[in-house]
PDB file of C-alpha atoms and ligand atoms in Angstrom:
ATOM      1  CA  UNK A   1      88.612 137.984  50.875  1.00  0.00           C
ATOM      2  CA  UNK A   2      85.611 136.119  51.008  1.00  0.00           C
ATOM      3  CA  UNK A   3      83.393 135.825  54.103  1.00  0.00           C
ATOM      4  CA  UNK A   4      80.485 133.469  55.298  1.00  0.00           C
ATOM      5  CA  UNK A   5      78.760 133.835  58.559  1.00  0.00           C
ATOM      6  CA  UNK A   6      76.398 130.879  58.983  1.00  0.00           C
ATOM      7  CA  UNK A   7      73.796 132.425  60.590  1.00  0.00           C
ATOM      8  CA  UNK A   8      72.098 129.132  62.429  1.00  0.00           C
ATOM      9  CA  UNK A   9      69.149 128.367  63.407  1.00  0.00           C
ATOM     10  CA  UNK A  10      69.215 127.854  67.107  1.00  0.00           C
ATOM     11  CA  UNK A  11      66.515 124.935  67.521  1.00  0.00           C
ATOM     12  CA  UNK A  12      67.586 122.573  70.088  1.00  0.00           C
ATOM     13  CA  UNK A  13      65.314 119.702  69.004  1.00  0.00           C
ATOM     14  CA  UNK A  14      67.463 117.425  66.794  1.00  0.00           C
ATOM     15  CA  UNK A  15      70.251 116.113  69.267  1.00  0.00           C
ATOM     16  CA  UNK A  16      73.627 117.198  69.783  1.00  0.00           C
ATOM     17  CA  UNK A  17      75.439 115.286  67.316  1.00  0.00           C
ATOM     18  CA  UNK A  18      73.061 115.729  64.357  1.00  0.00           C
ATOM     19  CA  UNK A  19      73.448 119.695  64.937  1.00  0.00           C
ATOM     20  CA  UNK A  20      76.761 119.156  64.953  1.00  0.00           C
ATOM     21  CA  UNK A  21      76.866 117.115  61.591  1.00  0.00           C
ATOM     22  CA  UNK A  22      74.694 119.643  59.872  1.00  0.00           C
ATOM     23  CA  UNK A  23      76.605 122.908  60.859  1.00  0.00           C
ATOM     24  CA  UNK A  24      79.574 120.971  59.786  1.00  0.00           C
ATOM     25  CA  UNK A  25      78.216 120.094  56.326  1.00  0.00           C
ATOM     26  CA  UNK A  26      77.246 123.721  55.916  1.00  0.00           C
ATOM     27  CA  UNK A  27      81.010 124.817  56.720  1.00  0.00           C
ATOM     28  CA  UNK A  28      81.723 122.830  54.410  1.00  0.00           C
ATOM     29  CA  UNK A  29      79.736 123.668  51.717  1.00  0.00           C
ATOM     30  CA  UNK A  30      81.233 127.196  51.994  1.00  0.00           C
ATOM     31  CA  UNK A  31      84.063 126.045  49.655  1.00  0.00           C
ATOM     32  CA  UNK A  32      85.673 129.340  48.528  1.00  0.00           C
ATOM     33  CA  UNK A  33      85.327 131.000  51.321  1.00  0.00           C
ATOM     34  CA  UNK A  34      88.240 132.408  53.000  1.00  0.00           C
ATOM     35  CA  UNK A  35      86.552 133.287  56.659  1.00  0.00           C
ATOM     36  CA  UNK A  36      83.871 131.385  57.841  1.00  0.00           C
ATOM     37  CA  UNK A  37      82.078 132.276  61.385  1.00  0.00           C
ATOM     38  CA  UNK A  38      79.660 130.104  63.306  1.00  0.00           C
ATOM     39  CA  UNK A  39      77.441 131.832  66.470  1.00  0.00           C
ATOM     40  CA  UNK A  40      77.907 132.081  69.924  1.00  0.00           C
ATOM     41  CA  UNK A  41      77.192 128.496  72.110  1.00  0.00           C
ATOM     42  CA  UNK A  42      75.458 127.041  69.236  1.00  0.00           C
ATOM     43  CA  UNK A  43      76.017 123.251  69.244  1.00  0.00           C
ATOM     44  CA  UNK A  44      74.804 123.795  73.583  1.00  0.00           C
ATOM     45  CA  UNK A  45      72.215 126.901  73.065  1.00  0.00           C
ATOM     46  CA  UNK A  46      73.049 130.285  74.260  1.00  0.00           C
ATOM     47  CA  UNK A  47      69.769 130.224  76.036  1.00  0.00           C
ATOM     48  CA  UNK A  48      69.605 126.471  77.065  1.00  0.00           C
ATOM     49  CA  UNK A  49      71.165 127.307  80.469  1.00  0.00           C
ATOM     50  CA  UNK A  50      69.468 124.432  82.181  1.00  0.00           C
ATOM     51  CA  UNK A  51      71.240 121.867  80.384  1.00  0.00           C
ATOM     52  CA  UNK A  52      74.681 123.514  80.426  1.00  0.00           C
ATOM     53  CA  UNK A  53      75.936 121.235  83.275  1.00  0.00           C
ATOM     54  CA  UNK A  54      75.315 118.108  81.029  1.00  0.00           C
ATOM     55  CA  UNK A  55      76.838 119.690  77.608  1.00  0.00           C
ATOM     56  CA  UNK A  56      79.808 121.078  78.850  1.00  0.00           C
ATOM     57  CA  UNK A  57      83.099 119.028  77.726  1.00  0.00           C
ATOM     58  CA  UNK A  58      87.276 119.705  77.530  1.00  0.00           C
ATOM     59  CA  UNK A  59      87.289 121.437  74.822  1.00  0.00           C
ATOM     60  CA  UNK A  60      89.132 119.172  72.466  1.00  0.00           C
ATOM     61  CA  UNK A  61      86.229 116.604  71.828  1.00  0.00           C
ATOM     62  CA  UNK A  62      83.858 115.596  68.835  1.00  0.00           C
ATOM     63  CA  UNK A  63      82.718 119.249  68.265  1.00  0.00           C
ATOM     64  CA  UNK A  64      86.072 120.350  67.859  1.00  0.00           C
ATOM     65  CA  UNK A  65      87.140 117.356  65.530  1.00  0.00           C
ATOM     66  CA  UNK A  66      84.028 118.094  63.421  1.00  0.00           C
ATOM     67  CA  UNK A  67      84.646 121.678  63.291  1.00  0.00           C
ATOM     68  CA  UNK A  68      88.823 120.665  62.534  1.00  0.00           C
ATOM     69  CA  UNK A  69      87.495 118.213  59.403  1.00  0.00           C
ATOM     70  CA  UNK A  70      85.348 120.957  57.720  1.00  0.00           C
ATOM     71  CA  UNK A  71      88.253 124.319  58.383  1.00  0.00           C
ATOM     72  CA  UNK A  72      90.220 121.079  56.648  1.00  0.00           C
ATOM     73  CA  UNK A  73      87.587 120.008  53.896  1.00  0.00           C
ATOM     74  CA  UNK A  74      86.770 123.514  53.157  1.00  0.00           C
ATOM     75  CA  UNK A  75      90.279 125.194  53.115  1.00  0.00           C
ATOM     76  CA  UNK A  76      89.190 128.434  55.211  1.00  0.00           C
ATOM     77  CA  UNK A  77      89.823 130.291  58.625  1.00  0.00           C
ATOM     78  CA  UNK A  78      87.052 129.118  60.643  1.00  0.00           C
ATOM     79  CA  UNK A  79      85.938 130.646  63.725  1.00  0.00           C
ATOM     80  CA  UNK A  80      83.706 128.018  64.848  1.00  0.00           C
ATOM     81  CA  UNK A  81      81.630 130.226  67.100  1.00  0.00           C
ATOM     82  CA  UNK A  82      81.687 129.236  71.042  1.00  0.00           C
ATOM     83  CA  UNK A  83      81.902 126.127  72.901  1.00  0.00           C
ATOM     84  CA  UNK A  84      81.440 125.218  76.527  1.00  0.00           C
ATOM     85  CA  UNK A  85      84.319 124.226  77.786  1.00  0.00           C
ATOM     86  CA  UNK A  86      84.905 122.447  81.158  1.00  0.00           C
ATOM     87  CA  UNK A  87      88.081 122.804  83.063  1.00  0.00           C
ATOM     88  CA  UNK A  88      89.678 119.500  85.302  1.00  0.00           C
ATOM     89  CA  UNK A  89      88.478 122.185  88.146  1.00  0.00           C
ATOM     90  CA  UNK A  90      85.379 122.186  86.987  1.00  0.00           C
ATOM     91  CA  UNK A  91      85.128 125.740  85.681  1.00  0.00           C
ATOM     92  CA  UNK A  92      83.026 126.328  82.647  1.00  0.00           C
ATOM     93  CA  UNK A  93      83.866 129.097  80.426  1.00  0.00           C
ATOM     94  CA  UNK A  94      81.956 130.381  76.898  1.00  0.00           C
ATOM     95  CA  UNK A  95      85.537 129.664  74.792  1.00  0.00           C
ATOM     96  CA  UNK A  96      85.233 130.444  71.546  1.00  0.00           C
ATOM     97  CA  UNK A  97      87.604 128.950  68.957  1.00  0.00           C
ATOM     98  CA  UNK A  98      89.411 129.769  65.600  1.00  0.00           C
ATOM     99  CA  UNK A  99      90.681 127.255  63.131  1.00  0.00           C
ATOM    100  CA  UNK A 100      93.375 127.343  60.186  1.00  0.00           C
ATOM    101  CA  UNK A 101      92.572 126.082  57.116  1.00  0.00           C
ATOM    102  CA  UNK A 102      94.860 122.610  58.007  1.00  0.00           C
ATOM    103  CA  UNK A 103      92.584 122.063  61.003  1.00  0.00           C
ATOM    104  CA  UNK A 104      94.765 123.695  63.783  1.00  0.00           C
ATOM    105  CA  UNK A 105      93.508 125.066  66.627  1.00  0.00           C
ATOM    106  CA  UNK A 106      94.777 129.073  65.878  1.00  0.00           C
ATOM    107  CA  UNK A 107      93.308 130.610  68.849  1.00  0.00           C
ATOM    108  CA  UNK A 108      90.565 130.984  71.432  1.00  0.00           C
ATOM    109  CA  UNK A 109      89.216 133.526  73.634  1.00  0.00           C
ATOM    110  CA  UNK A 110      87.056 132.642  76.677  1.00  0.00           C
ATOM    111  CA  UNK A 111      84.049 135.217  77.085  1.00  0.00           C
ATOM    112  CA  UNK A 112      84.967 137.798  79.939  1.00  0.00           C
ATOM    113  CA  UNK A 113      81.646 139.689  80.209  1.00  0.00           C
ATOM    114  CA  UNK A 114      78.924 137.051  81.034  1.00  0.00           C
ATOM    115  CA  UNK A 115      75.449 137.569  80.456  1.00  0.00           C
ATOM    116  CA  UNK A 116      72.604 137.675  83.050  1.00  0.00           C
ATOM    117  CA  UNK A 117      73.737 140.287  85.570  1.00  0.00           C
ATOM    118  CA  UNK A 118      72.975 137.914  88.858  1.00  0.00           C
ATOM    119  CA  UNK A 119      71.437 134.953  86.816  1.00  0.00           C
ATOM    120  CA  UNK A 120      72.422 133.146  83.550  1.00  0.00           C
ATOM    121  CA  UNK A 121      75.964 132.980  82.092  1.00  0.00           C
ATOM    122  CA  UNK A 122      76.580 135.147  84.624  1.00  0.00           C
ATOM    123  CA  UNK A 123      75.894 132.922  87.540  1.00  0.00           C
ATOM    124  CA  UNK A 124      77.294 129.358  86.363  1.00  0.00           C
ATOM    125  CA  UNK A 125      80.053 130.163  83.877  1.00  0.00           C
ATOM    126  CA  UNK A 126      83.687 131.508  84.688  1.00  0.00           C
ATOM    127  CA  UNK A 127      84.459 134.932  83.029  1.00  0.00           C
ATOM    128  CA  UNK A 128      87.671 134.804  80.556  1.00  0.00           C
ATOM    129  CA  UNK A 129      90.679 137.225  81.573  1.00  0.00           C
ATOM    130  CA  UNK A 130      92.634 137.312  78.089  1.00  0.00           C
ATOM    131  CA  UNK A 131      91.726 139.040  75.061  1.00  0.00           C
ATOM    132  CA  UNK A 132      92.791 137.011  72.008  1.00  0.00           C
ATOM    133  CA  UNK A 133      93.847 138.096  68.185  1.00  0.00           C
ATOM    134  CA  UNK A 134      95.068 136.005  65.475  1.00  0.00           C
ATOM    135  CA  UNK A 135      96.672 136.615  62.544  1.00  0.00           C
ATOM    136  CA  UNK A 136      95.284 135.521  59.529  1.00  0.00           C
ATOM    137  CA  UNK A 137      94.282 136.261  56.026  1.00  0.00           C
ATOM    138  CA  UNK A 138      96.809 138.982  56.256  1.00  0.00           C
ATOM    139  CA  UNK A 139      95.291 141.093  58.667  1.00  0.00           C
ATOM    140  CA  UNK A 140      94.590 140.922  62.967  1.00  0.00           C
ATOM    141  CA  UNK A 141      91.273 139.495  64.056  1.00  0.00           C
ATOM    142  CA  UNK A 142      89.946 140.602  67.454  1.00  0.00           C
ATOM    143  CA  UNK A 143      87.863 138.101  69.432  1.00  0.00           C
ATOM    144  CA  UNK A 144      84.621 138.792  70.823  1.00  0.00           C
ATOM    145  CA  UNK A 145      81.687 137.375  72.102  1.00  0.00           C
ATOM    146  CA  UNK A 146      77.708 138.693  72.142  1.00  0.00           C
ATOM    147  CA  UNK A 147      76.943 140.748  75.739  1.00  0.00           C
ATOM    148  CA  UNK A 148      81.148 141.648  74.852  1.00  0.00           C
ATOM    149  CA  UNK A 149      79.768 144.043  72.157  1.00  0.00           C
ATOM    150  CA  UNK A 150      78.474 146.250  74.859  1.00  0.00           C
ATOM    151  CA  UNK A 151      81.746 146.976  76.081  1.00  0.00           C
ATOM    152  CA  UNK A 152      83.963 149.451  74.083  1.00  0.00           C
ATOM    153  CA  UNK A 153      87.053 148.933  75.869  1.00  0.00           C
ATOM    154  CA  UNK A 154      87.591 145.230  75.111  1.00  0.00           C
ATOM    155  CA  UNK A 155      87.721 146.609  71.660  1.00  0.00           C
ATOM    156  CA  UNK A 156      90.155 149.278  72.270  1.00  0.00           C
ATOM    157  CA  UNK A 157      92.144 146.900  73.972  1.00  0.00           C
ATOM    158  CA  UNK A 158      91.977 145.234  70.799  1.00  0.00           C
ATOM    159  CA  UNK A 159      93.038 147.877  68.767  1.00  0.00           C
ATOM    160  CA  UNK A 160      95.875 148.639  70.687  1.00  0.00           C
ATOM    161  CA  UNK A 161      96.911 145.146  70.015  1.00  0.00           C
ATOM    162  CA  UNK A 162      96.606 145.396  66.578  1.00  0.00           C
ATOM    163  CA  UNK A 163      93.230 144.487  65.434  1.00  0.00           C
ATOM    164  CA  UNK A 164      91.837 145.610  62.093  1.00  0.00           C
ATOM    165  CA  UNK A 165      88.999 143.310  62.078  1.00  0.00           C
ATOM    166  CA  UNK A 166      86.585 142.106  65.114  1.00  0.00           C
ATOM    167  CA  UNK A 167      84.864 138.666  64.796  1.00  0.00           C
ATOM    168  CA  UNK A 168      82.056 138.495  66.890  1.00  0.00           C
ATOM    169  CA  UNK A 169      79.717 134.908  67.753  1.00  0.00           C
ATOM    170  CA  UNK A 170      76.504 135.867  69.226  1.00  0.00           C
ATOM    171  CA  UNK A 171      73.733 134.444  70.094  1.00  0.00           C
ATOM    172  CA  UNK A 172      71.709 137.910  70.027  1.00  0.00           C
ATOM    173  CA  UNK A 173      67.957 137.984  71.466  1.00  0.00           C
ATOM    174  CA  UNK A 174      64.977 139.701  69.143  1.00  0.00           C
ATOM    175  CA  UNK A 175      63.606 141.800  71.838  1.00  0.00           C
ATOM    176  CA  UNK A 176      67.393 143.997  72.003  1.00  0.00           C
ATOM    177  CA  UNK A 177      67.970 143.554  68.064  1.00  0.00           C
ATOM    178  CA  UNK A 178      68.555 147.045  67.700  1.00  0.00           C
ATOM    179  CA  UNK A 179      71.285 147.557  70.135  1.00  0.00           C
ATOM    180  CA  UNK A 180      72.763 144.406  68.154  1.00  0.00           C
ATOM    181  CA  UNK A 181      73.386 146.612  65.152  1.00  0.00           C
ATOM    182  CA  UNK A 182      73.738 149.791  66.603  1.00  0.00           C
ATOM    183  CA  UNK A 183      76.345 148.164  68.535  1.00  0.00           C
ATOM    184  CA  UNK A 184      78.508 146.439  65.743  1.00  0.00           C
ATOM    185  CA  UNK A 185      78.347 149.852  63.662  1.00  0.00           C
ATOM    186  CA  UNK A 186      79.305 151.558  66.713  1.00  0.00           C
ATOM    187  CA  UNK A 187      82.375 149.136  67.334  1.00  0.00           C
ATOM    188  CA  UNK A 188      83.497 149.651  63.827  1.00  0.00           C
ATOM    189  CA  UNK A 189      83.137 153.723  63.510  1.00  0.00           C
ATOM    190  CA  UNK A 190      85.050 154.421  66.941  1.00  0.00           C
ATOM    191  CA  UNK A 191      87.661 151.474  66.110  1.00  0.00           C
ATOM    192  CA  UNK A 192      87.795 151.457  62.076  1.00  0.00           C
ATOM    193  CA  UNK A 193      88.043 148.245  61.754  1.00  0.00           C
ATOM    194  CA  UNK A 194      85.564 145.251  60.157  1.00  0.00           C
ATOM    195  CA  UNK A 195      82.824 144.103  62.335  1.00  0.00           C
ATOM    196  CA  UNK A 196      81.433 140.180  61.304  1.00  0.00           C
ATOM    197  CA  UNK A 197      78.690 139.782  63.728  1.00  0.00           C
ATOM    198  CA  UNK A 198      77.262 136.362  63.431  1.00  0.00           C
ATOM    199  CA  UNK A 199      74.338 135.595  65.005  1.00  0.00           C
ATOM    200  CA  UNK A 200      71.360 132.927  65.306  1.00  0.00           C
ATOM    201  CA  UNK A 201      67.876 132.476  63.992  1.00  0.00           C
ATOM    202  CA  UNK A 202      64.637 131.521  65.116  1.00  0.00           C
ATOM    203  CA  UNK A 203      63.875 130.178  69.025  1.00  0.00           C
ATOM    204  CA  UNK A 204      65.389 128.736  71.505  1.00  0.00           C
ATOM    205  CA  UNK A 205      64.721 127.922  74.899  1.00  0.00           C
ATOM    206  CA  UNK A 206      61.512 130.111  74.526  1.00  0.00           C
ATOM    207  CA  UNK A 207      63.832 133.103  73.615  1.00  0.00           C
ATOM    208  CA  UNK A 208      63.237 134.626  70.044  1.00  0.00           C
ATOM    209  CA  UNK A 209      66.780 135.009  68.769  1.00  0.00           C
ATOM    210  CA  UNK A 210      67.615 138.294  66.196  1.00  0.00           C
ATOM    211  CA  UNK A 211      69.128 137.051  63.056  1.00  0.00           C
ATOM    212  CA  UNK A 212      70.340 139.847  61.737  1.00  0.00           C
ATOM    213  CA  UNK A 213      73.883 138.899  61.286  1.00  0.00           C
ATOM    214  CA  UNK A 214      75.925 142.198  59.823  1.00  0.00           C
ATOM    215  CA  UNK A 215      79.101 142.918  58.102  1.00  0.00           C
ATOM    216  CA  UNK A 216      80.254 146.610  58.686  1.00  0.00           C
ATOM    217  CA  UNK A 217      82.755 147.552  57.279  1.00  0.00           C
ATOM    218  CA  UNK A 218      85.808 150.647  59.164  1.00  0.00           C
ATOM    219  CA  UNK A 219      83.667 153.231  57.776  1.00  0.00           C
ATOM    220  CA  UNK A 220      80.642 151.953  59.518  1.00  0.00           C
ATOM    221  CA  UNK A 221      78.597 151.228  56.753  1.00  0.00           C
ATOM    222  CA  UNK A 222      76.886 147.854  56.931  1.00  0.00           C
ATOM    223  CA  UNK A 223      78.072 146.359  53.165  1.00  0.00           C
ATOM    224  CA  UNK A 224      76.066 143.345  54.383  1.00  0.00           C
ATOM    225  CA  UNK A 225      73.014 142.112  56.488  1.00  0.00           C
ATOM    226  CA  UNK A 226      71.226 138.919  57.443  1.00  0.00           C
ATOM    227  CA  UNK A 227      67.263 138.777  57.489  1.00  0.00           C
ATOM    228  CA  UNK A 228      65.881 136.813  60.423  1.00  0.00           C
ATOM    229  CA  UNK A 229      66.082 133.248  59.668  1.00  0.00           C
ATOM    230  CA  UNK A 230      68.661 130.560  59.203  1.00  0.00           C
ATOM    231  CA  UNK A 231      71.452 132.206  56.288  1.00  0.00           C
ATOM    232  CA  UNK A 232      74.250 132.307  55.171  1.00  0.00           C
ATOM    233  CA  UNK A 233      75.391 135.756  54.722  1.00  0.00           C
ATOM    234  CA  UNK A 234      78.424 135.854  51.847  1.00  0.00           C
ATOM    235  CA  UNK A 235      80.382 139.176  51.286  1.00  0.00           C
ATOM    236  CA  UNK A 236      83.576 139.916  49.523  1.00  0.00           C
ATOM    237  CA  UNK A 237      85.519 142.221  51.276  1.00  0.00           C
ATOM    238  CA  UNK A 238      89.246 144.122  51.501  1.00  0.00           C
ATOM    239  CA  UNK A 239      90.568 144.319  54.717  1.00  0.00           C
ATOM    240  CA  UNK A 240      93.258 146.169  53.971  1.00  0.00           C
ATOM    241  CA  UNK A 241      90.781 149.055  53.476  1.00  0.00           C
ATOM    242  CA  UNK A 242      91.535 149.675  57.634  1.00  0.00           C
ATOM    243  CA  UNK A 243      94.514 150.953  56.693  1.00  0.00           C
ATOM    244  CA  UNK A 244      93.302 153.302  54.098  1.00  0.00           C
ATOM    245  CA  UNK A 245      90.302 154.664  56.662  1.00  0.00           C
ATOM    246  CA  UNK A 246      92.446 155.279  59.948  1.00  0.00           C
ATOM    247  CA  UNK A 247      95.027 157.059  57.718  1.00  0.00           C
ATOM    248  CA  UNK A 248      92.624 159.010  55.982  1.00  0.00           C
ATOM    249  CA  UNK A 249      90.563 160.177  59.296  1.00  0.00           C
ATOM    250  CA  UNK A 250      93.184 159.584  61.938  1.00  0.00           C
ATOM    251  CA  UNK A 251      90.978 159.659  65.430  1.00  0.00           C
ATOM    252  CA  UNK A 252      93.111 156.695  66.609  1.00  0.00           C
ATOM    253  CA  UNK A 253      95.931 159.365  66.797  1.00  0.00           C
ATOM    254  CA  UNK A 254      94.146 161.637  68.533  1.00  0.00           C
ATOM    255  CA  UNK A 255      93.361 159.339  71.588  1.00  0.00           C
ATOM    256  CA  UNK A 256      94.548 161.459  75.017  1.00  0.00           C
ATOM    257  CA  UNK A 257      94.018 158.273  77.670  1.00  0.00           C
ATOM    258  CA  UNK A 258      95.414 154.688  77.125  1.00  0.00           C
ATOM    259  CA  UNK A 259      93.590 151.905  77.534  1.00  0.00           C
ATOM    260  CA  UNK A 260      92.833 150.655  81.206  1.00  0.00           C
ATOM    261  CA  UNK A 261      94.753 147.400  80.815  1.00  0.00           C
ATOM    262  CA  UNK A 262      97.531 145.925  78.485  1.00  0.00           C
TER     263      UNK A 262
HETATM  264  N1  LIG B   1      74.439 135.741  74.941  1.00  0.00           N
HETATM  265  C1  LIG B   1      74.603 137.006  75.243  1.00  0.00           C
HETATM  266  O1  LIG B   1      75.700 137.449  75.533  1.00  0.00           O
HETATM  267  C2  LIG B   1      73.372 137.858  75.209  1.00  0.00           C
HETATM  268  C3  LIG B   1      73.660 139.333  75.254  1.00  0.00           C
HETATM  269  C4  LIG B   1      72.404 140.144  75.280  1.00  0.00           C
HETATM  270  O2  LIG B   1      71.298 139.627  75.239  1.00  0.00           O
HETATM  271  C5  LIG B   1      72.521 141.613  75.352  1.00  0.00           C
HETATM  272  O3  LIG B   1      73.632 142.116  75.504  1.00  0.00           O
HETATM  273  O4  LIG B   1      71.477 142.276  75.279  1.00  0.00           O
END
């Protein structure tokens, strides 16, 4: 299986639907690839909090037709990182979303740990109750998004539901870059299963953003890594290497409490 995490750069300065054309065009031009992965809020900004209340939309809208037309052009799974998305109620969520290679919507997951303790995310967005998987290219995904990484559980919950493999959009800052990696390996040794972190590149909103998008795979081992500007990280990878790990070194069997919801 063939992965590409398109690690963008996370300039807000061209407008909306130019970034939105050129992250398209670079799906695209991942032909081959199996399992493509776009960051965390990156058509809005992560950081751009000021001008969420304008960029917010339903979520089926131009960014999700562009992102449909290059899962379609390109013939991969695409998780096509996070989108605002406004309710009819008004509620805003961080939903992030997961095409098939025909264009259909497969499945999204609305962020439940908001960033920004009082402030931030955590003051004007609505915080996701559902943990999501989908099935595809023969193994379970796990959805996650950034500030989610710091919370183990959501990933056991995971697990219990199946998950070999996490898929994580972030939009990670510089200044906490090594809890960014220390945090996907840690995911993936207590879970074995694949961590693909994407992240973004250079500044936005005055925040320095990490880079450092990672591919880890059960073991822990990073197979692949992401310097700190815009990339695309490519890795070839075996999934099925989960099962090989948690039979191999079975902690998952040695678990004594469940997890705290279903
Ligand atoms: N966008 C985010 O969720 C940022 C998370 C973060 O900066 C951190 O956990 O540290």
């Amino acid at each position: 299986m063939r992965a590409a995490l398109i690690q963008l750069d996370g300039s807000l300065e061209a407008p909306l639907a130019e970034r939105v054309e050129r992250a398209a065009g670079l799906v695209r031009a991942q032909r081959g690839a199996d399992l493509v992965v776009l960051p965390e809020l990156w058509a809005h900004g992560a950081w751009a909090t000021d001008s969420w209340a304008e960029s917010a939309a339903p979520l089926e809208g131009p960014v999700l037709d562009a992102l449909r037309h290059a899962a379609r052009e390109t013939g991969c799974v695409l998780h096509g990182g996070s989108l605002l998305e406004r309710l009819a109620d008004g509620r805003v969520f961080n939903t992030a979303v997961v095409l098939g290679p025909d264009g259909e919507l497969l499945a999204t997951y609305r962020k439940i740990h908001r960033f920004g303790f009082d402030a931030g995310e955590a003051a004007v967005l609505a915080a996701g109750e559902d943990v999501a998987t989908v099935d595809a290219l023969g193994s379970r995904l796990g959805l996650a998004t950034c500030y989610d990484l710091r919370f183990p559980e959501l990933f056991r919950v995971l697990v219990d539901r199946g998950a070999q493999a996490f898929v994580v959009a972030a939009s990670w800052p510089a200044k906490r870059r090594e809890h960014w990696s220390l945090l996907a390996r840690a995911r993936a040794v207590e879970d074995q299963a694949w961590v693909f972190a994407c992240g973004q590149a250079g500044t936005q909103a005055g925040v320095e953003l990490a880079g450092g998008s990672l591919v880890v795979d059960p073991w822990g081992r990073v197979v692949a890594e992401a310097g700190t500007g815009e990339q695309v990280l490519e890795v070839e990878v075996d999934l099925g290497e989960v099962e090989g790990v948690r039979a191999g070194f079975p902690v998952l069997r040695d678990r004594r409490l469940s997890s705290a919801t279903d």
